[in-house]
XYZ file of C-alpha atoms in Angstrom:
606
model
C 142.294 128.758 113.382
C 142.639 125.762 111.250
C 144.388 126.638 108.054
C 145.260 124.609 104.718
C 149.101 125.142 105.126
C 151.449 127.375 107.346
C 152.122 130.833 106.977
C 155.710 130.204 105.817
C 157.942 132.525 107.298
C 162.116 133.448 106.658
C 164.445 136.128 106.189
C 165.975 135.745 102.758
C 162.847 135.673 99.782
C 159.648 134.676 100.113
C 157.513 133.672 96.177
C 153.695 132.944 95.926
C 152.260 132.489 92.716
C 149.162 130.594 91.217
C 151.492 127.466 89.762
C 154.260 125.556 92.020
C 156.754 125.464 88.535
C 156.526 129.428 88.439
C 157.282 129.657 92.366
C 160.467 127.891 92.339
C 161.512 128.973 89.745
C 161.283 132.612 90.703
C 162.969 131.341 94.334
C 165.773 129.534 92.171
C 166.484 133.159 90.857
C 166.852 134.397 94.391
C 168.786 131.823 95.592
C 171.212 132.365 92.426
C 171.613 135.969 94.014
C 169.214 137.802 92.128
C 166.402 140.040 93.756
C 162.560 140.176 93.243
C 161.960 141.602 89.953
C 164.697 139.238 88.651
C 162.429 136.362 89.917
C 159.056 137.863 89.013
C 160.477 137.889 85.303
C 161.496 134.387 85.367
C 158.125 133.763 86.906
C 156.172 135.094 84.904
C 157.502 133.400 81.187
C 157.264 130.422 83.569
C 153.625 130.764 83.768
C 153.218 131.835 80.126
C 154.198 127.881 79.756
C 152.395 126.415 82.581
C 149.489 128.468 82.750
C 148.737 129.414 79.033
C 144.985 129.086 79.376
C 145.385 131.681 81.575
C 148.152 134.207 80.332
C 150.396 134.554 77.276
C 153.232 136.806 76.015
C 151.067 138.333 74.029
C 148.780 139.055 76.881
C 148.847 142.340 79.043
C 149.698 142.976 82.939
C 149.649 145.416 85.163
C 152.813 145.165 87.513
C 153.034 147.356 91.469
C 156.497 147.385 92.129
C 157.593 148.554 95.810
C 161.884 149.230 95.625
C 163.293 148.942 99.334
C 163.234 152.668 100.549
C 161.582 153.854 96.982
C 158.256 154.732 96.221
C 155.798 152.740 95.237
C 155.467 152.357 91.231
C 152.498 150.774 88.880
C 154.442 149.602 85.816
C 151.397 149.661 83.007
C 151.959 146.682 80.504
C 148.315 147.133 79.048
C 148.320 147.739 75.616
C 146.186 150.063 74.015
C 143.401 149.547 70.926
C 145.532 149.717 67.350
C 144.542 152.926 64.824
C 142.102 150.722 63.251
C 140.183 149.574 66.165
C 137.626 152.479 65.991
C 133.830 151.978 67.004
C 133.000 152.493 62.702
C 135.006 149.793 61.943
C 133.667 147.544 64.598
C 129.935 148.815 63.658
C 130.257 148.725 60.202
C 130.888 144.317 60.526
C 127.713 144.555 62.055
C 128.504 144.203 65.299
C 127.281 145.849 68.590
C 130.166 144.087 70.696
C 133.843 143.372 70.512
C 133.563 139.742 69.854
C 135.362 137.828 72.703
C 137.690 136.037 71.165
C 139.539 136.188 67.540
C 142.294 139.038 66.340
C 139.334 141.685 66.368
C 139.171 141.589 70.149
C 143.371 141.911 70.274
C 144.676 145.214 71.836
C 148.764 145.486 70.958
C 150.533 143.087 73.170
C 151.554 144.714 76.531
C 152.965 142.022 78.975
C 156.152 141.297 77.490
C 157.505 144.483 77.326
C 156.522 145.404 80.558
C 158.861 142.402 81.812
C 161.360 143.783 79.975
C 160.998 147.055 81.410
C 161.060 145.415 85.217
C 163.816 143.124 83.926
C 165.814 146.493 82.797
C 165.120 149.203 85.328
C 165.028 146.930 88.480
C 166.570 143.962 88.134
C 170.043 142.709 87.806
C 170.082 139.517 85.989
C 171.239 138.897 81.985
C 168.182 137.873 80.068
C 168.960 134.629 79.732
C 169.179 133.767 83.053
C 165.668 134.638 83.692
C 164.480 132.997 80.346
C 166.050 129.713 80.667
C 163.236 128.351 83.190
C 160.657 128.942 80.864
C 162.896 127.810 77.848
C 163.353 124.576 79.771
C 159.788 123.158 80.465
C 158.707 124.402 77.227
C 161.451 122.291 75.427
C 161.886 119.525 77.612
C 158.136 119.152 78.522
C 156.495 119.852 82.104
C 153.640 117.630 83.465
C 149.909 119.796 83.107
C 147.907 120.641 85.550
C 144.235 119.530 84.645
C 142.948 122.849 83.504
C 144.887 122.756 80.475
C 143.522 119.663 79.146
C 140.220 120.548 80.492
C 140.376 123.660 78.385
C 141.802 122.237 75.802
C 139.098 119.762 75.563
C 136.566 122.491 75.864
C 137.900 123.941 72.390
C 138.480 120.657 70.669
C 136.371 121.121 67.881
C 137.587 124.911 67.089
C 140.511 123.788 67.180
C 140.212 120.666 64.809
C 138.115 122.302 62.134
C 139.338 126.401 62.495
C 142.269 127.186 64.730
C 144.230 124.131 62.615
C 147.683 126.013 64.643
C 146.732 125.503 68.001
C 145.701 121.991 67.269
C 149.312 121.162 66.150
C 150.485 122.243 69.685
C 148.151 121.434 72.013
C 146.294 118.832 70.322
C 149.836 116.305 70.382
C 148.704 112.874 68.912
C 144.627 113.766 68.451
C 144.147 114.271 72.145
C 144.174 116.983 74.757
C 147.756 117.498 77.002
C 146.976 115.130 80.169
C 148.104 115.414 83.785
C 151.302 113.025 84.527
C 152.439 113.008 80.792
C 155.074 115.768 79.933
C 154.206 118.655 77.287
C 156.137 120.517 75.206
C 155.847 123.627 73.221
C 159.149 123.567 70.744
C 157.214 126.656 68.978
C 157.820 128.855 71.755
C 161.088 127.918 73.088
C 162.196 128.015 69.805
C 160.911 131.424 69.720
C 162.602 132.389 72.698
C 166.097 131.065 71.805
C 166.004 133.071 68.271
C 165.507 136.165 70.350
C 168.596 135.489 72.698
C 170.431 134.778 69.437
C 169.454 137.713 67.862
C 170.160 140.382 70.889
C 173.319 138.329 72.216
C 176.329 140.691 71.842
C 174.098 143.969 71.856
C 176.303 145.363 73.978
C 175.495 145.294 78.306
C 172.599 143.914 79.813
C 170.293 146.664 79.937
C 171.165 147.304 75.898
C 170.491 143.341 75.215
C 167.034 143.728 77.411
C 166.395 147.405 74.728
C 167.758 144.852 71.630
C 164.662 142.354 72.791
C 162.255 144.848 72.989
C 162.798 145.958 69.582
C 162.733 142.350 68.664
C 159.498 142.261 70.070
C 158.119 145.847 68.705
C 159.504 145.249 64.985
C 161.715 142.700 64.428
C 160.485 138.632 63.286
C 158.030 138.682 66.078
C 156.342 141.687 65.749
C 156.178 140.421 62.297
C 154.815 136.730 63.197
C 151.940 138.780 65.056
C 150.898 141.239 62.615
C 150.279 137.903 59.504
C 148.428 136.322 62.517
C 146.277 138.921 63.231
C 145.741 139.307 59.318
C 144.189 136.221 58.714
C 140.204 135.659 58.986
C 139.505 134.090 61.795
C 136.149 132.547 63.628
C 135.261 134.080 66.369
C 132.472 134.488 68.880
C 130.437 136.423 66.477
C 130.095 133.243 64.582
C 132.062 134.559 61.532
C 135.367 135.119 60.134
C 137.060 138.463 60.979
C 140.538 140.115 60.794
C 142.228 142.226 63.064
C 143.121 145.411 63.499
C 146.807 145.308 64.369
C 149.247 146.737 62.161
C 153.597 146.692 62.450
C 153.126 150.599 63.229
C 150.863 149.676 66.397
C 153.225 147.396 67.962
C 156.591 149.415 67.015
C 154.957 152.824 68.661
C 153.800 151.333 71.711
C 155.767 150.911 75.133
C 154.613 150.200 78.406
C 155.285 153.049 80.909
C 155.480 153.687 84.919
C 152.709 156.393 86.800
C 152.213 156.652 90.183
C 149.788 154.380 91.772
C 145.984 155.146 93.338
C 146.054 154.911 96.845
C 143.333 155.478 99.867
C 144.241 155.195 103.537
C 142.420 153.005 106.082
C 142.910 152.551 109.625
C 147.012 153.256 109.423
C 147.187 150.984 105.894
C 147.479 152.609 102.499
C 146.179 150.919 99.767
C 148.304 151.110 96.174
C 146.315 150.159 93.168
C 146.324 150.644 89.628
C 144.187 153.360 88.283
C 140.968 153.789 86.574
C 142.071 152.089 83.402
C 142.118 149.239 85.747
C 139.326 148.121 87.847
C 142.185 148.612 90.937
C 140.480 151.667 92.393
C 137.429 149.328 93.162
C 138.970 148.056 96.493
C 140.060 151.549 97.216
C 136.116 152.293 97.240
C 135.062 149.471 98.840
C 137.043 150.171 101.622
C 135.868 154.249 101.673
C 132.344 152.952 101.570
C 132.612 150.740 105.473
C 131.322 152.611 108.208
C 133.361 153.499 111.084
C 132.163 150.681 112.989
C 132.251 146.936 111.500
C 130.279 144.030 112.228
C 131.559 141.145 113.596
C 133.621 139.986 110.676
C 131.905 136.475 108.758
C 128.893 137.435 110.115
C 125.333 137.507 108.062
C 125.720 141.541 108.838
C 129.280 141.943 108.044
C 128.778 140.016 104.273
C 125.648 141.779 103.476
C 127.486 145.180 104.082
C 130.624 144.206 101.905
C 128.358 143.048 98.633
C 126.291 145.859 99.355
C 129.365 148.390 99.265
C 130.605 145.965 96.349
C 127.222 146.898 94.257
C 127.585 150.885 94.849
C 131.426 150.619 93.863
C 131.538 148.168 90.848
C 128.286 150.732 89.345
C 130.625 153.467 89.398
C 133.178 151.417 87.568
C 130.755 151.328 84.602
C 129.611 155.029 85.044
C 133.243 156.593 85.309
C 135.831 154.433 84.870
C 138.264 153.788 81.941
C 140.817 155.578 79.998
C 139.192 157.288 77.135
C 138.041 160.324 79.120
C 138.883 161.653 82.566
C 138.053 160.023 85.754
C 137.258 162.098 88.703
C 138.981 159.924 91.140
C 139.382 162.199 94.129
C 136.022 162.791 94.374
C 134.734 159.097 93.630
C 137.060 158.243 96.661
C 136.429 161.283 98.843
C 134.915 161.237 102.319
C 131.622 163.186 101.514
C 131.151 161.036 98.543
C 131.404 157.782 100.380
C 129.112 159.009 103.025
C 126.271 159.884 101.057
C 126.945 156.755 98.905
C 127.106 154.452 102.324
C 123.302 155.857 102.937
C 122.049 154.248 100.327
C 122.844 149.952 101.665
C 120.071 149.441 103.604
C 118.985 146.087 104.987
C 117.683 144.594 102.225
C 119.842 143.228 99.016
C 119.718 145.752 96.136
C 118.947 144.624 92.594
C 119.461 147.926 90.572
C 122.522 149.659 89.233
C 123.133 152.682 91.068
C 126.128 154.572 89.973
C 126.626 158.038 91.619
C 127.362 161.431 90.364
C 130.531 162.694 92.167
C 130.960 166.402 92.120
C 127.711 166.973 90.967
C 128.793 165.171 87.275
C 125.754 162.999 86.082
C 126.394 159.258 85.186
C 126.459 157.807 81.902
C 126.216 154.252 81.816
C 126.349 152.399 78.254
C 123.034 151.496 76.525
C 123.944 147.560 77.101
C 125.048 148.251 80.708
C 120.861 149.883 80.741
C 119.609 147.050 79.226
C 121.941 144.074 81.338
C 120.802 146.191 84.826
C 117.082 146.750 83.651
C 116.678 142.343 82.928
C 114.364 143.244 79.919
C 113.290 140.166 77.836
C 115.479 139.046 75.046
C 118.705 140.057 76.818
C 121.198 137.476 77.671
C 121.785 137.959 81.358
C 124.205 134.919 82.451
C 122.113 133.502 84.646
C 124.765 131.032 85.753
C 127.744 131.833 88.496
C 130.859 132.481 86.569
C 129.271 135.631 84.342
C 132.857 137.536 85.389
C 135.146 135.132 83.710
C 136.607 135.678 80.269
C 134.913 134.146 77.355
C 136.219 130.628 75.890
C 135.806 130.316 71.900
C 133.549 127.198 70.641
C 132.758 126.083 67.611
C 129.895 128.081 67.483
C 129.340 131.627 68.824
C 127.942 130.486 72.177
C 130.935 131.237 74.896
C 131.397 129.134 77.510
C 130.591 129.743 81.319
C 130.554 127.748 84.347
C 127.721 125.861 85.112
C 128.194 124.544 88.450
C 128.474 126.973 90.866
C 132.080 127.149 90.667
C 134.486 129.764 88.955
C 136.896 129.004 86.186
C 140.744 130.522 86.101
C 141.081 133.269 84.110
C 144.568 134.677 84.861
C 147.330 133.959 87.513
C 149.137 135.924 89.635
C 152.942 136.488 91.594
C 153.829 137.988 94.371
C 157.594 138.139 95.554
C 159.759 140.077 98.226
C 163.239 139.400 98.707
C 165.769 139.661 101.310
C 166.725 143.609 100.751
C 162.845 144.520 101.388
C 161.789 144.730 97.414
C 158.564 143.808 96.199
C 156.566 142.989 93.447
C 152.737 142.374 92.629
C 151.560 141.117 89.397
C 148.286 139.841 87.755
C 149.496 138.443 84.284
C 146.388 137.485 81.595
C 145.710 137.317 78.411
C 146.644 135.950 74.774
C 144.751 132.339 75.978
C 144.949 129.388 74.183
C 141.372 129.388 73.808
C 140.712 133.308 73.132
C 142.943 132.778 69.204
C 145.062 130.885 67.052
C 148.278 129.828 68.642
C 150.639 132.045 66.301
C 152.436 128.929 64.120
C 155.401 130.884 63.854
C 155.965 131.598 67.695
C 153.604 129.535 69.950
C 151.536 131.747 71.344
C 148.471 133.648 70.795
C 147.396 137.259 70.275
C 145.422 138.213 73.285
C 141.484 139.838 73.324
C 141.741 142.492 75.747
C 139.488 144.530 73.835
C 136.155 142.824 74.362
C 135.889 144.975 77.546
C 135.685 148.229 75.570
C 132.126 149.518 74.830
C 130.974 150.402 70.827
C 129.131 153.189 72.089
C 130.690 156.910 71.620
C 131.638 159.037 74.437
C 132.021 156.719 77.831
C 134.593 156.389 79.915
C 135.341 152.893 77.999
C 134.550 153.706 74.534
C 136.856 151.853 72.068
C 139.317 154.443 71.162
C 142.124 153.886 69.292
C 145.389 155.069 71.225
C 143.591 154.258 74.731
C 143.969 151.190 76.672
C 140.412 148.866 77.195
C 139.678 149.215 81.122
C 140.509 145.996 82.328
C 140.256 143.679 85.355
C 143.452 143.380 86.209
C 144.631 144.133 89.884
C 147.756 143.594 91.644
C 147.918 145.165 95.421
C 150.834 146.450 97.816
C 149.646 147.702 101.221
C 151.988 149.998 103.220
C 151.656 149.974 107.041
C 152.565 153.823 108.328
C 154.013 154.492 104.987
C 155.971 151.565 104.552
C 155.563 148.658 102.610
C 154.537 145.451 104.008
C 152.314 142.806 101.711
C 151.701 142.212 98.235
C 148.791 140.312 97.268
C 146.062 139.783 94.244
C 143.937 136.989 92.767
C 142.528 135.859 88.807
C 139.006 135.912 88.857
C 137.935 138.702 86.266
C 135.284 140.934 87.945
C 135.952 138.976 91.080
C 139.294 140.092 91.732
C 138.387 143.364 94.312
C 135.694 141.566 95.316
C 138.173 138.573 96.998
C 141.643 140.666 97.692
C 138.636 143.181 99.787
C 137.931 139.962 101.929
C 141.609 139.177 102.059
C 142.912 142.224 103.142
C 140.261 143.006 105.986
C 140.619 138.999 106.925
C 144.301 140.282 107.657
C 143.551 143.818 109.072
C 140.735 142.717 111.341
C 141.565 139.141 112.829
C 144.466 138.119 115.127
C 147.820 137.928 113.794
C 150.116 134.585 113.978
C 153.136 133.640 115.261
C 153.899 137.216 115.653
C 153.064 138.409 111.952
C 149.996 138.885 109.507
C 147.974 135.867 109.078
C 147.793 135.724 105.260
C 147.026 131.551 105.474
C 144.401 132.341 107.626
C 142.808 135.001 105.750
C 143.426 133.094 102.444
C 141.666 130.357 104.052
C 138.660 132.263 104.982
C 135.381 131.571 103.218
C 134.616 133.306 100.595
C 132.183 135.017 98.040
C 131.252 136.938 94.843
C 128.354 138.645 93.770
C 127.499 139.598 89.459
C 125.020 142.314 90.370
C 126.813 144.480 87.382
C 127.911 144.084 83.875
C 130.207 141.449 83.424
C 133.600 142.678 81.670
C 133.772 139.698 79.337
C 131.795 139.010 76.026
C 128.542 139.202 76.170
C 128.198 141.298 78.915
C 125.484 140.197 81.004
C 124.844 140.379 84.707
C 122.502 138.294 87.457
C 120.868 141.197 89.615
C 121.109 140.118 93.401
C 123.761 137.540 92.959
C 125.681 136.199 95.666
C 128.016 133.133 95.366
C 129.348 131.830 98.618
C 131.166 128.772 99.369
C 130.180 125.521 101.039
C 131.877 126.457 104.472
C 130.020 129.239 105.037
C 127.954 128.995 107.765
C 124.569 127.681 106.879
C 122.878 130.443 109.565
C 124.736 133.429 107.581
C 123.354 131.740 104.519
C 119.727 132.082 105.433
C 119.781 135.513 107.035
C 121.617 136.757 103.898
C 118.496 135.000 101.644
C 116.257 136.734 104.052
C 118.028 139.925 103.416
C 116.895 139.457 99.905
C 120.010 137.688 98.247
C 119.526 135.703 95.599
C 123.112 132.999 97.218
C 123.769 130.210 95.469
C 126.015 127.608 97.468
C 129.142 126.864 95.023
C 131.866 123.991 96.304
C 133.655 124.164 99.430
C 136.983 126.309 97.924
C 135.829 128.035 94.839
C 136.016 131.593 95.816
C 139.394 132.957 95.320
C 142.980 131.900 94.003
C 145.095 134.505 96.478
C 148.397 134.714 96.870
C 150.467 137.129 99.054
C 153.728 138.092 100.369
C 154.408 140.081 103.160
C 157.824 141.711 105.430
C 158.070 143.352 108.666
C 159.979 146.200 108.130
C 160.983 146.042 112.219
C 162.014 142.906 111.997
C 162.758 142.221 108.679
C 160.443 138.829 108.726
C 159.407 137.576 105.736
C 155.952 135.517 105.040
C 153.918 134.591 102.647
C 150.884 132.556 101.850
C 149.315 131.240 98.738
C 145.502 129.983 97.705
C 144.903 126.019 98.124
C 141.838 126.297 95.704
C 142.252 125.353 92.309
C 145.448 122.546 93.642
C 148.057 124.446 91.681
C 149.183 127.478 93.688
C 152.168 127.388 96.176
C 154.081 129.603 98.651
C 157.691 128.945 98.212
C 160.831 130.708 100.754
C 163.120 130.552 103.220
């Protein structure tokens, strides 16, 4: 099969990320000795430069971590809603939604302690040998990739008349950064270099890593982000709010390890995040396939995936979330998934149909009712792209693609190193475009919180204490019990929907040169459908959606239409910005693979 780029294969690391800078950076780390959570760190404040319309420090991730001959791990850095962020508060502005953007819709920071945790507990490197990558090309400039112009440009006029911070750093000279030209943030790596100052001679390097986190949690930054998220700001709602963030939310929060969800399959076991991600979508997706598959790309075989996809993402909205308890087992148990598989039938489904595992009876939020139900006056997105996060404008109309394509949203690493470690992680949030660059630090407060509901008593009620169920996803399959791949994708609500295709591209078809073909299945057509409430600000959905790319085959087109699918053709590679790692424990083999949509993501090893 014709593929972009080679399954790289080797035996001492192997990086994929969604930006080349982050990738070499984290194989620079390995090379220097150090192993994979070492290089996911540096990675990841790599990509908090390069990528920050897509992820921030102040942004959340949700980390899998597989040690050689240790268990798998999810390390949680999701923040949770502050005291303040209760549904009265939220109601009593008048409002019916979080707003999505602005310091109303900030949760307290989460990635960059969980880094710090990783960068502690795992790793083996001093902090600033993981921090002086990103210190570097946000000092000494880096040349943008288009997208952060592009967004840049989308914001302009926020920027120049509210967000006046942002527009001093990424508004240099009255015009948007530009591809080929260096850019700088001094903010940030200034930021960064006060915190080595401040923790250097703490004592070892797990007490300097504890001296940063209290840095972080109460010390000039925690400060910086509690003015920020003090002053009235515009936001989506059209008006001027304050947050809800206070210096006792960030100093009482940590991030913290649990044990991941996980649901066998043909000899693979699935890890995922749990139900205050959307992780334990895939896991359903994958109880919901019959025993016997159609022939895989075919008309049959997509129909049955979005199908599956439309049964699983309505029980996301009926049970998941972290403000009450999720009956997992029985949402992924056999009898469950059988009388749940009954329901796809030939034709394309345009209702919401959660189920009622164990007998429980689903509640589904009153603007989930009204999204599913298309009644007049609602806003339903009736443009591909309704799963990406909001982007702030001038006005309170957000932003969403309008040409069949999907924007970034997030980015994503995936590294294994020469002992057999590995690491997934989605990184996202705190956008340039989702609030005010903090003028004291950089970077902005994130707006994880728009995915909460202001409705009492569901699964994803705001609730202060409890973490907003987010979209979020990293993956690490085991193979009889063992590890062997790490993979995940941006894309909001699309995320299970492309790592499902991935992973049975890579289960089902041939392998290559003797290993998994993750080029191949990254490759592979691919497709979305919106059929549910988005997770982003305002919420709306397109009923018998499906987005497929260019490549696909116009035959399977037409039979899905005359299935009943309401496809829209998007460009050629739209679908998807995978990466993936992957080692064969036998052999100890190394490969990896990374997404060639989007021009910025590379597979990096040796």
């Amino acid at each position: 099969m014709f593929t972009t780029r080679p399954t790289l294969q080797g035996t001492f690391g192997m990086v994929s990320s969604t930006h080349w800078l982050a990738s070499q950076s984290a194989m620079a780390v390995l090379e220097d000795g150090g192993n994979a959570y070492d290089a996911a760190v540096a990675a990841a404040f790599v990509l908090h430069v390069v990528e920050p319309h897509l992820n921030g420090p102040a942004g959340e991730v949700p980390i899998l971590l597989a040690p050689a001959g240790g268990e798998v791990r999810v390390l949680c850095g999701q923040g949770v809603a502050p005291a303040g962020a209760t549904i009265a508060h939220y109601s009593g502005l008048g409002l019916d939604l979080v707003p999505g953007t602005g310091p109303l819709a900030a949760a307290v920071p989460g990635a960059f302690d969980a880094w710090m945790l990783l960068l502690r507990d795992h790793g083996t490197k001093p902090l600033a040998d993981v921090l002086k990558y990103a210190i570097g090309y946000a000092e000494d400039g880096h040349a943008p990739v288009e997208g952060v112009g592009a967004t840049v440009d989308s914001v302009r006029a926020l920027f120049e008349t509210e967000w006046t911070s942002s527009a001093r750093v990424y508004l240099p000279d009255g015009r948007p950064p530009r591809p080929g030209e260096l850019f700088r943030n001094p903010a940030l790596a200034a930021t960064w270099r006060r915190l080595l100052g401040e923790v250097s001679g703490a004592g070892d390097r797990e007490a300097e890593i504890d001296a940063a986190r209290e840095v972080w949690r109460s010390g000039f930054i925690a400060e910086a982000l509690v003015r920020q998220a003090g002053r009235p700001t515009m936001d989506t709602s059209g008006e001027r709010h304050t947050g809800t963030l206070t210096a006792a939310d960030l100093a009482g929060w940590t991030a913290t390890y649990e044990a991941p969800a996980t649901y066998d399959w043909r000899g693979w076991t699935l890890c995922k995040a749990g139900p205050w991600s959307q992780g334990p979508v895939l896991l359903q997706q994958l109880a919901l396939l019959p025993p016997e598959l159609p022939r895989h790309g075919s008309a049959e075989y997509v129909h049955l995936l979005v199908e599956g996809c439309k049964l699983a993402m309505a029980d996301r909205e009926a049970w998941y979330g972290d403000a009450a308890e999720v009956p997992l087992d029985d949402l992924l148990s056999e009898p469950y998934n059988t009388a749940r598989r009954a329901l796809v039938g030939d034709k394309a489904s345009y209702e919401l149909r959660p189920g009622g595992p164990g007998g429980r009876e689903p509640r589904m939020s009153g603007h989930a009712r009204v999204a599913a139900a298309g009644e007049p006056g609602f806003d339903a997105l009736a443009v591909p792209g309704a799963g990406e996060p909001t982007v702030a404008r001038a006005t309170a109309e957000p932003e969403v693609a309008a040409d069949g394509g999907t924007r970034g949203d997030t980015c994503h690493l995936d590294v294994v190193d020469r002992w057999g470690n590995m690491v997934a992680a989605t990184p996202s949030g705190g956008w340039l475009q989702s609030n005010p660059v903090v003028p004291e630090l950089g970077f902005p407060l994130g707006t994880r919180l728009q995915m909460a509901w202001l409705e009492e008593g569901l699964p994803n009620s705001l609730t202060p204490g409890r973490r907003p169920r987010t979209t979020l996803t990293p993956s690490i399959a085991l193979r009889d019990g063992v590890p062997v791949m790490a993979f995940g994708t941006p894309g909001g609500d699309q995320q299970d929907q492309w790592q499902t295709h991935f992973f049975l591209s890579v289960a089902l078809r041939p392998r290559v040169r003797g290993g998994l073909d993750l080029q191949g299945a990254i490759d592979a057509p691919n497709w979305h459908t919106d059929s549910f409430p988005s997770s982003f600000y305002p919420r709306g959905m397109r009923p018998g959606s499906l987005t497929v790319e260019s490549r696909t085959d116009e035959a399977v087109v037409e039979e899905l239409r005359r299935r009943g699918h309401d496809v829209t053709v998007a460009e050629a590679w739209s679908e998807g910005r995978l990466c993936a790692v992957a080692r064969n424990p036998a052999t100890g083999v190394l490969s990896a693979g990374a997404n060639p949509r989007g021009m910025q993501g590379y597979a990096v090893g040796r």
